[in-house]
PDB file of C-alpha atoms in Angstrom:
ATOM      1  CA  UNK A   1      -4.740  18.964  -8.010  1.00 73.00           C
ATOM      2  CA  UNK A   2      -7.037  16.629  -7.097  1.00 94.00           C
ATOM      3  CA  UNK A   3      -6.140  14.212  -4.212  1.00 97.00           C
ATOM      4  CA  UNK A   4      -5.945  10.309  -4.785  1.00 98.00           C
ATOM      5  CA  UNK A   5      -6.084   6.913  -2.294  1.00 98.00           C
ATOM      6  CA  UNK A   6      -4.571   3.703  -2.897  1.00 98.00           C
ATOM      7  CA  UNK A   7      -5.894   0.853  -1.176  1.00 98.00           C
ATOM      8  CA  UNK A   8      -2.859  -1.941  -1.089  1.00 97.00           C
ATOM      9  CA  UNK A   9      -5.075  -4.582  -1.613  1.00 98.00           C
ATOM     10  CA  UNK A  10      -4.723  -8.103   0.505  1.00 97.00           C
ATOM     11  CA  UNK A  11      -4.407 -10.732  -1.859  1.00 97.00           C
ATOM     12  CA  UNK A  12      -6.791 -13.629  -1.387  1.00 97.00           C
ATOM     13  CA  UNK A  13      -5.827 -17.502  -0.374  1.00 97.00           C
ATOM     14  CA  UNK A  14      -7.680 -20.560  -0.048  1.00 97.00           C
ATOM     15  CA  UNK A  15      -7.090 -22.723   1.946  1.00 94.00           C
ATOM     16  CA  UNK A  16      -4.494 -25.187   0.944  1.00 95.00           C
ATOM     17  CA  UNK A  17      -2.610 -21.511   0.923  1.00 95.00           C
ATOM     18  CA  UNK A  18      -2.848 -21.129  -2.842  1.00 97.00           C
ATOM     19  CA  UNK A  19      -4.194 -17.710  -4.436  1.00 98.00           C
ATOM     20  CA  UNK A  20      -7.953 -16.847  -4.631  1.00 98.00           C
ATOM     21  CA  UNK A  21      -8.441 -15.194  -7.645  1.00 98.00           C
ATOM     22  CA  UNK A  22     -12.080 -14.677  -7.141  1.00 98.00           C
ATOM     23  CA  UNK A  23     -11.846 -13.604  -3.660  1.00 98.00           C
ATOM     24  CA  UNK A  24      -9.183 -11.081  -4.750  1.00 98.00           C
ATOM     25  CA  UNK A  25     -11.022  -9.800  -7.395  1.00 98.00           C
ATOM     26  CA  UNK A  26     -13.836  -9.073  -5.433  1.00 98.00           C
ATOM     27  CA  UNK A  27     -11.702  -7.125  -3.373  1.00 98.00           C
ATOM     28  CA  UNK A  28     -11.204  -5.003  -6.637  1.00 98.00           C
ATOM     29  CA  UNK A  29     -14.666  -4.304  -7.198  1.00 98.00           C
ATOM     30  CA  UNK A  30     -15.211  -3.429  -3.206  1.00 98.00           C
ATOM     31  CA  UNK A  31     -12.704  -0.874  -3.448  1.00 98.00           C
ATOM     32  CA  UNK A  32     -13.279   0.468  -7.556  1.00 98.00           C
ATOM     33  CA  UNK A  33     -16.638   0.742  -6.216  1.00 98.00           C
ATOM     34  CA  UNK A  34     -16.272   2.930  -3.190  1.00 98.00           C
ATOM     35  CA  UNK A  35     -13.727   4.593  -5.233  1.00 97.00           C
ATOM     36  CA  UNK A  36      -9.858   4.413  -4.477  1.00 98.00           C
ATOM     37  CA  UNK A  37      -7.468   3.092  -6.503  1.00 98.00           C
ATOM     38  CA  UNK A  38      -5.190  -0.121  -5.765  1.00 98.00           C
ATOM     39  CA  UNK A  39      -2.078  -0.944  -5.011  1.00 98.00           C
ATOM     40  CA  UNK A  40      -0.956  -4.599  -5.454  1.00 97.00           C
ATOM     41  CA  UNK A  41       1.574  -7.494  -4.788  1.00 96.00           C
ATOM     42  CA  UNK A  42       2.140  -4.300  -1.244  1.00 93.00           C
ATOM     43  CA  UNK A  43       2.999  -5.202   2.223  1.00 90.00           C
ATOM     44  CA  UNK A  44      -0.337  -5.728   2.961  1.00 92.00           C
ATOM     45  CA  UNK A  45      -0.630  -8.202   0.013  1.00 93.00           C
ATOM     46  CA  UNK A  46       1.478 -10.189   2.026  1.00 93.00           C
ATOM     47  CA  UNK A  47       4.162 -10.052  -1.250  1.00 94.00           C
ATOM     48  CA  UNK A  48       7.039 -11.286   0.608  1.00 93.00           C
ATOM     49  CA  UNK A  49       4.912 -14.419   1.206  1.00 94.00           C
ATOM     50  CA  UNK A  50       4.093 -15.178  -2.678  1.00 97.00           C
ATOM     51  CA  UNK A  51       6.035 -16.588  -5.815  1.00 97.00           C
ATOM     52  CA  UNK A  52       7.776 -14.110  -8.554  1.00 97.00           C
ATOM     53  CA  UNK A  53       5.005 -16.353 -11.021  1.00 98.00           C
ATOM     54  CA  UNK A  54       1.948 -15.576  -8.809  1.00 98.00           C
ATOM     55  CA  UNK A  55       2.875 -11.744  -8.437  1.00 98.00           C
ATOM     56  CA  UNK A  56       2.849 -11.232 -12.309  1.00 98.00           C
ATOM     57  CA  UNK A  57      -0.813 -13.454 -12.260  1.00 98.00           C
ATOM     58  CA  UNK A  58      -1.904 -11.450  -8.814  1.00 98.00           C
ATOM     59  CA  UNK A  59      -0.946  -8.059 -11.651  1.00 98.00           C
ATOM     60  CA  UNK A  60      -2.600  -9.581 -14.417  1.00 98.00           C
ATOM     61  CA  UNK A  61      -6.150 -10.694 -12.824  1.00 98.00           C
ATOM     62  CA  UNK A  62      -6.043  -6.709 -11.131  1.00 98.00           C
ATOM     63  CA  UNK A  63      -5.094  -5.107 -14.153  1.00 98.00           C
ATOM     64  CA  UNK A  64      -7.835  -7.138 -15.533  1.00 98.00           C
ATOM     65  CA  UNK A  65     -11.167  -6.637 -12.980  1.00 98.00           C
ATOM     66  CA  UNK A  66      -9.811  -3.393 -12.620  1.00 98.00           C
ATOM     67  CA  UNK A  67     -10.570  -2.240 -16.362  1.00 97.00           C
ATOM     68  CA  UNK A  68      -9.355   0.980 -16.848  1.00 97.00           C
ATOM     69  CA  UNK A  69     -11.300   2.329 -13.789  1.00 98.00           C
ATOM     70  CA  UNK A  70      -9.558   3.188 -11.786  1.00 98.00           C
ATOM     71  CA  UNK A  71      -5.663   3.041 -11.594  1.00 98.00           C
ATOM     72  CA  UNK A  72      -2.931   0.679 -10.441  1.00 98.00           C
ATOM     73  CA  UNK A  73       0.368   0.336  -8.847  1.00 98.00           C
ATOM     74  CA  UNK A  74       2.318  -2.972  -8.028  1.00 98.00           C
ATOM     75  CA  UNK A  75       5.122  -3.435  -6.268  1.00 98.00           C
ATOM     76  CA  UNK A  76       8.495  -3.921  -7.699  1.00 98.00           C
ATOM     77  CA  UNK A  77      10.675  -4.728  -5.288  1.00 96.00           C
ATOM     78  CA  UNK A  78      13.045  -6.840  -4.113  1.00 96.00           C
ATOM     79  CA  UNK A  79      15.882  -7.421  -1.947  1.00 95.00           C
ATOM     80  CA  UNK A  80      18.199  -7.591  -5.615  1.00 96.00           C
ATOM     81  CA  UNK A  81      18.247  -4.773  -8.317  1.00 97.00           C
ATOM     82  CA  UNK A  82      18.617  -7.589 -10.599  1.00 98.00           C
ATOM     83  CA  UNK A  83      15.101  -9.978  -9.895  1.00 97.00           C
ATOM     84  CA  UNK A  84      13.106  -6.253  -9.188  1.00 98.00           C
ATOM     85  CA  UNK A  85      13.894  -5.284 -13.083  1.00 98.00           C
ATOM     86  CA  UNK A  86      12.480  -8.863 -14.335  1.00 98.00           C
ATOM     87  CA  UNK A  87       9.225  -8.574 -12.067  1.00 98.00           C
ATOM     88  CA  UNK A  88       9.019  -4.465 -13.586  1.00 98.00           C
ATOM     89  CA  UNK A  89       9.634  -5.514 -16.696  1.00 98.00           C
ATOM     90  CA  UNK A  90       6.995  -8.483 -16.595  1.00 98.00           C
ATOM     91  CA  UNK A  91       4.619  -5.267 -14.770  1.00 98.00           C
ATOM     92  CA  UNK A  92       5.358  -2.985 -17.838  1.00 98.00           C
ATOM     93  CA  UNK A  93       4.573  -5.210 -20.111  1.00 97.00           C
ATOM     94  CA  UNK A  94       1.706  -6.353 -18.328  1.00 98.00           C
ATOM     95  CA  UNK A  95       0.664  -2.109 -18.357  1.00 98.00           C
ATOM     96  CA  UNK A  96      -0.469  -1.040 -14.771  1.00 98.00           C
ATOM     97  CA  UNK A  97      -0.157   2.943 -14.416  1.00 98.00           C
ATOM     98  CA  UNK A  98       3.237   2.579 -11.759  1.00 98.00           C
ATOM     99  CA  UNK A  99       5.903   0.332 -10.299  1.00 98.00           C
ATOM    100  CA  UNK A 100       5.966   0.826  -6.739  1.00 98.00           C
ATOM    101  CA  UNK A 101       9.982  -0.103  -6.254  1.00 98.00           C
ATOM    102  CA  UNK A 102       9.787  -1.228  -2.028  1.00 96.00           C
ATOM    103  CA  UNK A 103      13.868  -0.084  -0.369  1.00 97.00           C
ATOM    104  CA  UNK A 104      15.947  -3.649  -0.941  1.00 96.00           C
ATOM    105  CA  UNK A 105      15.372  -5.775   2.094  1.00 94.00           C
ATOM    106  CA  UNK A 106      17.873  -7.927   4.630  1.00 91.00           C
ATOM    107  CA  UNK A 107      20.499  -6.667   2.286  1.00 91.00           C
ATOM    108  CA  UNK A 108      22.522  -3.638   4.014  1.00 93.00           C
ATOM    109  CA  UNK A 109      22.262  -0.649   1.111  1.00 95.00           C
ATOM    110  CA  UNK A 110      24.284   3.207   1.455  1.00 97.00           C
ATOM    111  CA  UNK A 111      22.057   5.626   0.218  1.00 97.00           C
ATOM    112  CA  UNK A 112      24.277   5.071  -3.062  1.00 97.00           C
ATOM    113  CA  UNK A 113      23.605   1.872  -3.299  1.00 97.00           C
ATOM    114  CA  UNK A 114      20.254   2.923  -3.048  1.00 98.00           C
ATOM    115  CA  UNK A 115      20.322   5.389  -5.555  1.00 98.00           C
ATOM    116  CA  UNK A 116      22.129   2.842  -8.421  1.00 98.00           C
ATOM    117  CA  UNK A 117      19.518   0.291  -7.401  1.00 98.00           C
ATOM    118  CA  UNK A 118      16.697   3.079  -8.018  1.00 98.00           C
ATOM    119  CA  UNK A 119      17.857   4.491 -11.355  1.00 98.00           C
ATOM    120  CA  UNK A 120      18.597   0.903 -12.520  1.00 98.00           C
ATOM    121  CA  UNK A 121      15.003  -0.254 -12.400  1.00 98.00           C
ATOM    122  CA  UNK A 122      13.552   3.345 -13.422  1.00 98.00           C
ATOM    123  CA  UNK A 123      15.892   3.115 -17.003  1.00 98.00           C
ATOM    124  CA  UNK A 124      14.682  -0.789 -17.083  1.00 98.00           C
ATOM    125  CA  UNK A 125      10.782   0.620 -17.460  1.00 98.00           C
ATOM    126  CA  UNK A 126       8.253   2.727 -19.513  1.00 98.00           C
ATOM    127  CA  UNK A 127       6.103   2.663 -16.624  1.00 98.00           C
ATOM    128  CA  UNK A 128       6.654   5.474 -14.379  1.00 98.00           C
ATOM    129  CA  UNK A 129       8.549   4.294 -10.561  1.00 98.00           C
ATOM    130  CA  UNK A 130       7.568   5.152  -7.493  1.00 98.00           C
ATOM    131  CA  UNK A 131      10.060   4.376  -4.477  1.00 98.00           C
ATOM    132  CA  UNK A 132       8.327   2.597  -1.680  1.00 97.00           C
ATOM    133  CA  UNK A 133      10.152   3.671   2.167  1.00 96.00           C
ATOM    134  CA  UNK A 134       9.510   1.678   4.811  1.00 93.00           C
ATOM    135  CA  UNK A 135      12.555   1.042   7.160  1.00 90.00           C
ATOM    136  CA  UNK A 136      11.259  -0.959   9.687  1.00 85.00           C
ATOM    137  CA  UNK A 137      10.290  -3.466   8.091  1.00 87.00           C
ATOM    138  CA  UNK A 138      13.260  -3.199   5.745  1.00 92.00           C
ATOM    139  CA  UNK A 139      15.822  -1.852   7.727  1.00 92.00           C
ATOM    140  CA  UNK A 140      16.857   0.963   4.694  1.00 94.00           C
ATOM    141  CA  UNK A 141      15.860   3.974   4.561  1.00 95.00           C
ATOM    142  CA  UNK A 142      16.139   5.962   1.863  1.00 97.00           C
ATOM    143  CA  UNK A 143      17.021   9.868   2.730  1.00 96.00           C
ATOM    144  CA  UNK A 144      15.527  12.808   2.094  1.00 96.00           C
ATOM    145  CA  UNK A 145      18.241  14.013   0.099  1.00 96.00           C
ATOM    146  CA  UNK A 146      18.316  10.587  -0.901  1.00 97.00           C
ATOM    147  CA  UNK A 147      14.576  11.272  -2.970  1.00 97.00           C
ATOM    148  CA  UNK A 148      15.791  14.713  -3.543  1.00 97.00           C
ATOM    149  CA  UNK A 149      18.347  13.406  -6.225  1.00 97.00           C
ATOM    150  CA  UNK A 150      16.162  10.661  -7.504  1.00 98.00           C
ATOM    151  CA  UNK A 151      13.237  13.049  -8.424  1.00 97.00           C
ATOM    152  CA  UNK A 152      15.471  14.138 -10.910  1.00 95.00           C
ATOM    153  CA  UNK A 153      15.355  10.650 -12.744  1.00 96.00           C
ATOM    154  CA  UNK A 154      13.103  11.332 -16.104  1.00 94.00           C
ATOM    155  CA  UNK A 155      11.045   8.144 -15.604  1.00 98.00           C
ATOM    156  CA  UNK A 156      11.140   8.442 -11.334  1.00 98.00           C
ATOM    157  CA  UNK A 157       7.371   9.606 -10.078  1.00 98.00           C
ATOM    158  CA  UNK A 158       7.345   9.796  -6.706  1.00 98.00           C
ATOM    159  CA  UNK A 159       7.448   8.240  -3.278  1.00 98.00           C
ATOM    160  CA  UNK A 160       4.743   6.126  -0.810  1.00 96.00           C
ATOM    161  CA  UNK A 161       5.976   7.520   3.050  1.00 95.00           C
ATOM    162  CA  UNK A 162       5.152   4.683   4.851  1.00 90.00           C
ATOM    163  CA  UNK A 163       8.133   5.576   7.403  1.00 83.00           C
ATOM    164  CA  UNK A 164       5.294   6.760  10.288  1.00 74.00           C
ATOM    165  CA  UNK A 165       7.532   9.991  11.024  1.00 79.00           C
ATOM    166  CA  UNK A 166       5.954  12.797  10.630  1.00 84.00           C
ATOM    167  CA  UNK A 167       8.867  14.512  10.025  1.00 87.00           C
ATOM    168  CA  UNK A 168      10.048  12.325   7.314  1.00 91.00           C
ATOM    169  CA  UNK A 169       6.731  12.473   5.616  1.00 92.00           C
ATOM    170  CA  UNK A 170       7.426  16.971   5.727  1.00 93.00           C
ATOM    171  CA  UNK A 171      10.740  16.703   4.106  1.00 95.00           C
ATOM    172  CA  UNK A 172       9.180  14.631   1.062  1.00 96.00           C
ATOM    173  CA  UNK A 173       7.208  16.749   1.260  1.00 96.00           C
ATOM    174  CA  UNK A 174       9.739  19.463   0.604  1.00 96.00           C
ATOM    175  CA  UNK A 175      11.241  17.984  -2.714  1.00 96.00           C
ATOM    176  CA  UNK A 176       7.137  17.141  -4.149  1.00 95.00           C
ATOM    177  CA  UNK A 177       6.970  20.553  -3.557  1.00 94.00           C
ATOM    178  CA  UNK A 178      10.961  21.859  -5.049  1.00 94.00           C
ATOM    179  CA  UNK A 179      10.745  19.524  -8.184  1.00 94.00           C
ATOM    180  CA  UNK A 180       7.948  19.200 -10.751  1.00 92.00           C
ATOM    181  CA  UNK A 181       6.253  16.120 -11.293  1.00 93.00           C
ATOM    182  CA  UNK A 182       7.651  14.311  -8.305  1.00 97.00           C
ATOM    183  CA  UNK A 183       3.893  12.649  -6.320  1.00 97.00           C
ATOM    184  CA  UNK A 184       4.281  12.286  -2.779  1.00 97.00           C
ATOM    185  CA  UNK A 185       2.290   9.274  -1.216  1.00 97.00           C
ATOM    186  CA  UNK A 186       0.890   8.985   2.700  1.00 94.00           C
ATOM    187  CA  UNK A 187       1.087   5.293   4.298  1.00 92.00           C
ATOM    188  CA  UNK A 188       0.737   6.004   7.347  1.00 91.00           C
ATOM    189  CA  UNK A 189      -3.169   6.102   8.060  1.00 93.00           C
ATOM    190  CA  UNK A 190      -3.996   7.952  10.753  1.00 92.00           C
ATOM    191  CA  UNK A 191      -1.692  11.252   8.840  1.00 93.00           C
ATOM    192  CA  UNK A 192      -4.050  11.012   5.174  1.00 96.00           C
ATOM    193  CA  UNK A 193      -5.752  14.748   5.776  1.00 97.00           C
ATOM    194  CA  UNK A 194      -2.727  16.256   7.372  1.00 95.00           C
ATOM    195  CA  UNK A 195      -0.500  15.014   4.329  1.00 95.00           C
ATOM    196  CA  UNK A 196      -3.810  16.213   1.595  1.00 97.00           C
ATOM    197  CA  UNK A 197      -2.851  19.261   3.670  1.00 96.00           C
ATOM    198  CA  UNK A 198       0.601  20.166   3.057  1.00 94.00           C
ATOM    199  CA  UNK A 199       0.646  19.306  -0.122  1.00 95.00           C
ATOM    200  CA  UNK A 200       1.130  15.015  -0.624  1.00 96.00           C
ATOM    201  CA  UNK A 201      -1.059  13.831  -3.823  1.00 97.00           C
ATOM    202  CA  UNK A 202      -2.775  11.338  -1.962  1.00 97.00           C
ATOM    203  CA  UNK A 203      -1.727   8.656   0.181  1.00 97.00           C
ATOM    204  CA  UNK A 204      -1.508   4.433  -0.055  1.00 97.00           C
ATOM    205  CA  UNK A 205      -3.510   2.826   2.928  1.00 97.00           C
ATOM    206  CA  UNK A 206      -3.768  -0.761   4.092  1.00 96.00           C
ATOM    207  CA  UNK A 207      -6.719   0.568   6.348  1.00 97.00           C
ATOM    208  CA  UNK A 208      -8.679   1.197   3.444  1.00 98.00           C
ATOM    209  CA  UNK A 209      -9.383  -2.676   3.155  1.00 98.00           C
ATOM    210  CA  UNK A 210     -11.646  -2.762   6.226  1.00 98.00           C
ATOM    211  CA  UNK A 211     -13.060   1.209   5.720  1.00 98.00           C
ATOM    212  CA  UNK A 212     -12.910   1.247   2.376  1.00 98.00           C
ATOM    213  CA  UNK A 213     -15.505   4.317   2.392  1.00 98.00           C
ATOM    214  CA  UNK A 214     -14.230   6.078   4.831  1.00 98.00           C
ATOM    215  CA  UNK A 215     -10.860   5.891   3.109  1.00 98.00           C
ATOM    216  CA  UNK A 216     -12.859   7.664  -0.158  1.00 98.00           C
ATOM    217  CA  UNK A 217     -15.018  10.194   2.362  1.00 98.00           C
ATOM    218  CA  UNK A 218     -11.414  12.138   3.594  1.00 98.00           C
ATOM    219  CA  UNK A 219     -10.227  12.028  -0.009  1.00 98.00           C
ATOM    220  CA  UNK A 220     -13.307  12.882  -1.563  1.00 98.00           C
ATOM    221  CA  UNK A 221     -14.258  15.854   1.234  1.00 98.00           C
ATOM    222  CA  UNK A 222     -11.058  17.033   1.221  1.00 98.00           C
ATOM    223  CA  UNK A 223     -11.184  17.515  -3.178  1.00 98.00           C
ATOM    224  CA  UNK A 224     -14.773  18.724  -2.609  1.00 97.00           C
ATOM    225  CA  UNK A 225     -13.189  21.411   0.012  1.00 97.00           C
ATOM    226  CA  UNK A 226     -15.165  20.040   2.483  1.00 98.00           C
ATOM    227  CA  UNK A 227     -12.077  20.110   5.349  1.00 97.00           C
ATOM    228  CA  UNK A 228     -14.898  19.775   8.393  1.00 98.00           C
ATOM    229  CA  UNK A 229     -16.203  16.517   6.665  1.00 98.00           C
ATOM    230  CA  UNK A 230     -12.645  15.488   5.771  1.00 98.00           C
ATOM    231  CA  UNK A 231     -11.717  16.069   9.120  1.00 98.00           C
ATOM    232  CA  UNK A 232     -14.269  14.430  10.741  1.00 98.00           C
ATOM    233  CA  UNK A 233     -13.351  10.959   8.641  1.00 98.00           C
ATOM    234  CA  UNK A 234     -10.239  10.799   9.211  1.00 98.00           C
ATOM    235  CA  UNK A 235     -11.725  10.783  12.761  1.00 98.00           C
ATOM    236  CA  UNK A 236     -13.457   7.949  12.572  1.00 98.00           C
ATOM    237  CA  UNK A 237     -10.660   5.809  10.192  1.00 98.00           C
ATOM    238  CA  UNK A 238      -7.502   7.012  13.139  1.00 97.00           C
ATOM    239  CA  UNK A 239      -9.478   5.799  15.595  1.00 97.00           C
ATOM    240  CA  UNK A 240     -10.161   2.492  14.428  1.00 97.00           C
ATOM    241  CA  UNK A 241      -6.303   2.266  13.410  1.00 97.00           C
ATOM    242  CA  UNK A 242      -5.285   3.231  16.907  1.00 96.00           C
ATOM    243  CA  UNK A 243      -7.861   0.051  17.727  1.00 97.00           C
ATOM    244  CA  UNK A 244      -6.849  -2.748  16.076  1.00 96.00           C
ATOM    245  CA  UNK A 245      -3.527  -2.455  15.219  1.00 94.00           C
ATOM    246  CA  UNK A 246      -2.783  -2.007  19.609  1.00 93.00           C
ATOM    247  CA  UNK A 247      -3.270  -5.611  18.597  1.00 92.00           C
ATOM    248  CA  UNK A 248      -0.583  -6.575  16.809  1.00 86.00           C
ATOM    249  CA  UNK A 249       1.144  -6.220  12.708  1.00 84.00           C
ATOM    250  CA  UNK A 250      -0.995  -4.974  11.311  1.00 87.00           C
ATOM    251  CA  UNK A 251      -0.774  -6.395   8.337  1.00 88.00           C
ATOM    252  CA  UNK A 252      -1.684  -8.970   9.411  1.00 89.00           C
ATOM    253  CA  UNK A 253      -4.926  -7.403  11.900  1.00 93.00           C
ATOM    254  CA  UNK A 254      -5.444  -6.009   8.894  1.00 95.00           C
ATOM    255  CA  UNK A 255      -6.205  -9.361   7.067  1.00 94.00           C
ATOM    256  CA  UNK A 256      -8.012 -11.253  10.125  1.00 94.00           C
ATOM    257  CA  UNK A 257     -10.307  -8.004  10.692  1.00 96.00           C
ATOM    258  CA  UNK A 258     -11.340  -8.245   7.543  1.00 97.00           C
ATOM    259  CA  UNK A 259     -11.814 -12.065   7.209  1.00 96.00           C
ATOM    260  CA  UNK A 260     -13.860 -11.819   9.943  1.00 96.00           C
ATOM    261  CA  UNK A 261     -16.240  -9.572   7.871  1.00 97.00           C
ATOM    262  CA  UNK A 262     -15.682 -11.529   4.757  1.00 96.00           C
ATOM    263  CA  UNK A 263     -13.984 -15.093   5.150  1.00 95.00           C
ATOM    264  CA  UNK A 264     -13.226 -15.585   1.416  1.00 97.00           C
ATOM    265  CA  UNK A 265     -10.505 -13.785   2.084  1.00 96.00           C
ATOM    266  CA  UNK A 266      -8.781 -16.539   3.470  1.00 95.00           C
ATOM    267  CA  UNK A 267      -6.242 -16.329   6.571  1.00 90.00           C
ATOM    268  CA  UNK A 268      -2.740 -14.905   5.497  1.00 87.00           C
ATOM    269  CA  UNK A 269       0.245 -16.973   4.384  1.00 87.00           C
ATOM    270  CA  UNK A 270       2.469 -18.755   7.210  1.00 86.00           C
ATOM    271  CA  UNK A 271       3.741 -17.427   9.398  1.00 84.00           C
ATOM    272  CA  UNK A 272       1.866 -14.721   9.944  1.00 77.00           C
ATOM    273  CA  UNK A 273      -1.068 -14.224  12.241  1.00 70.00           C
ATOM    274  CA  UNK A 274      -1.999 -17.792  13.111  1.00 73.00           C
ATOM    275  CA  UNK A 275      -5.855 -17.825  13.900  1.00 76.00           C
ATOM    276  CA  UNK A 276      -6.773 -16.842  17.968  1.00 88.00           C
ATOM    277  CA  UNK A 277     -10.150 -17.681  19.161  1.00 92.00           C
ATOM    278  CA  UNK A 278      -8.809 -14.345  22.004  1.00 94.00           C
ATOM    279  CA  UNK A 279      -7.641 -12.189  19.784  1.00 93.00           C
ATOM    280  CA  UNK A 280     -10.370 -12.766  17.068  1.00 95.00           C
ATOM    281  CA  UNK A 281     -12.909 -12.137  19.575  1.00 96.00           C
ATOM    282  CA  UNK A 282     -11.234  -8.729  20.283  1.00 97.00           C
ATOM    283  CA  UNK A 283     -11.033  -7.502  16.776  1.00 97.00           C
ATOM    284  CA  UNK A 284     -15.108  -8.293  16.528  1.00 97.00           C
ATOM    285  CA  UNK A 285     -15.369  -6.316  19.595  1.00 98.00           C
ATOM    286  CA  UNK A 286     -13.563  -3.671  17.189  1.00 98.00           C
ATOM    287  CA  UNK A 287     -15.635  -4.239  14.188  1.00 98.00           C
ATOM    288  CA  UNK A 288     -18.746  -4.424  16.575  1.00 98.00           C
ATOM    289  CA  UNK A 289     -17.278  -0.680  17.825  1.00 97.00           C
ATOM    290  CA  UNK A 290     -17.389   0.085  13.995  1.00 97.00           C
ATOM    291  CA  UNK A 291     -20.681  -1.100  12.887  1.00 96.00           C
ATOM    292  CA  UNK A 292     -18.980  -3.228  10.736  1.00 96.00           C
ATOM    293  CA  UNK A 293     -19.940  -6.450  11.464  1.00 92.00           C
TER     294      UNK A 293
END
């Protein structure tokens, strides 16, 4: 099966923190040109800082800019099932390729609650739904057995694992091998090549915002059967990840690194990372090291 990469696209902002749609469209073109697909309104897209209407307008702009040249997944997940379904139906109307649903945050959920939540969303739309697990941010975790139960739903097509634990990813991959049509996408950027080797359908990467060609290079080499080249590109990707993420909160650092490469992307919405000259200099040194500026 041909593997694929999605980039969890940044949302670009103007100085007054309104969405800069022109700059966001430019980032879409940059990723599509590299050969990557798009996930919008995800963790790296400041989704928690976007209003309902902004998420809809953002998705409309991304789908319009992609114009069928790549696949688009959008995150509809919110704490309450009610609003998640409302958003998912809007994305269904717009015509995306997949609707990701992050686990509810702030609200503590039982595994049964998660089954009811994801099933209700999947029942409400025609677009395939993808589970999205990132327990460090939401405090709710989709247990592998819960993923297995949900994999039997006719409109749940897979899962994005952003937990960072290799054993959990291995368990999800086992579900993918057992349940036909249940695709597993790796979120941790240091496990892209490993996950492909172990049956993942692909990856959804935040770091790909900064290194689109390297991310695409891992996928391209793997699909061509050139494991040595895929490993070489993964080493670059992993080393950059270690250097950058050592400075703090990954999504804010990705956005700041991209800003130092192209200031049209703007800053993150507050109260995320504020511009800091000392930290900017450290980020710039990393960008210079990898010949990105």
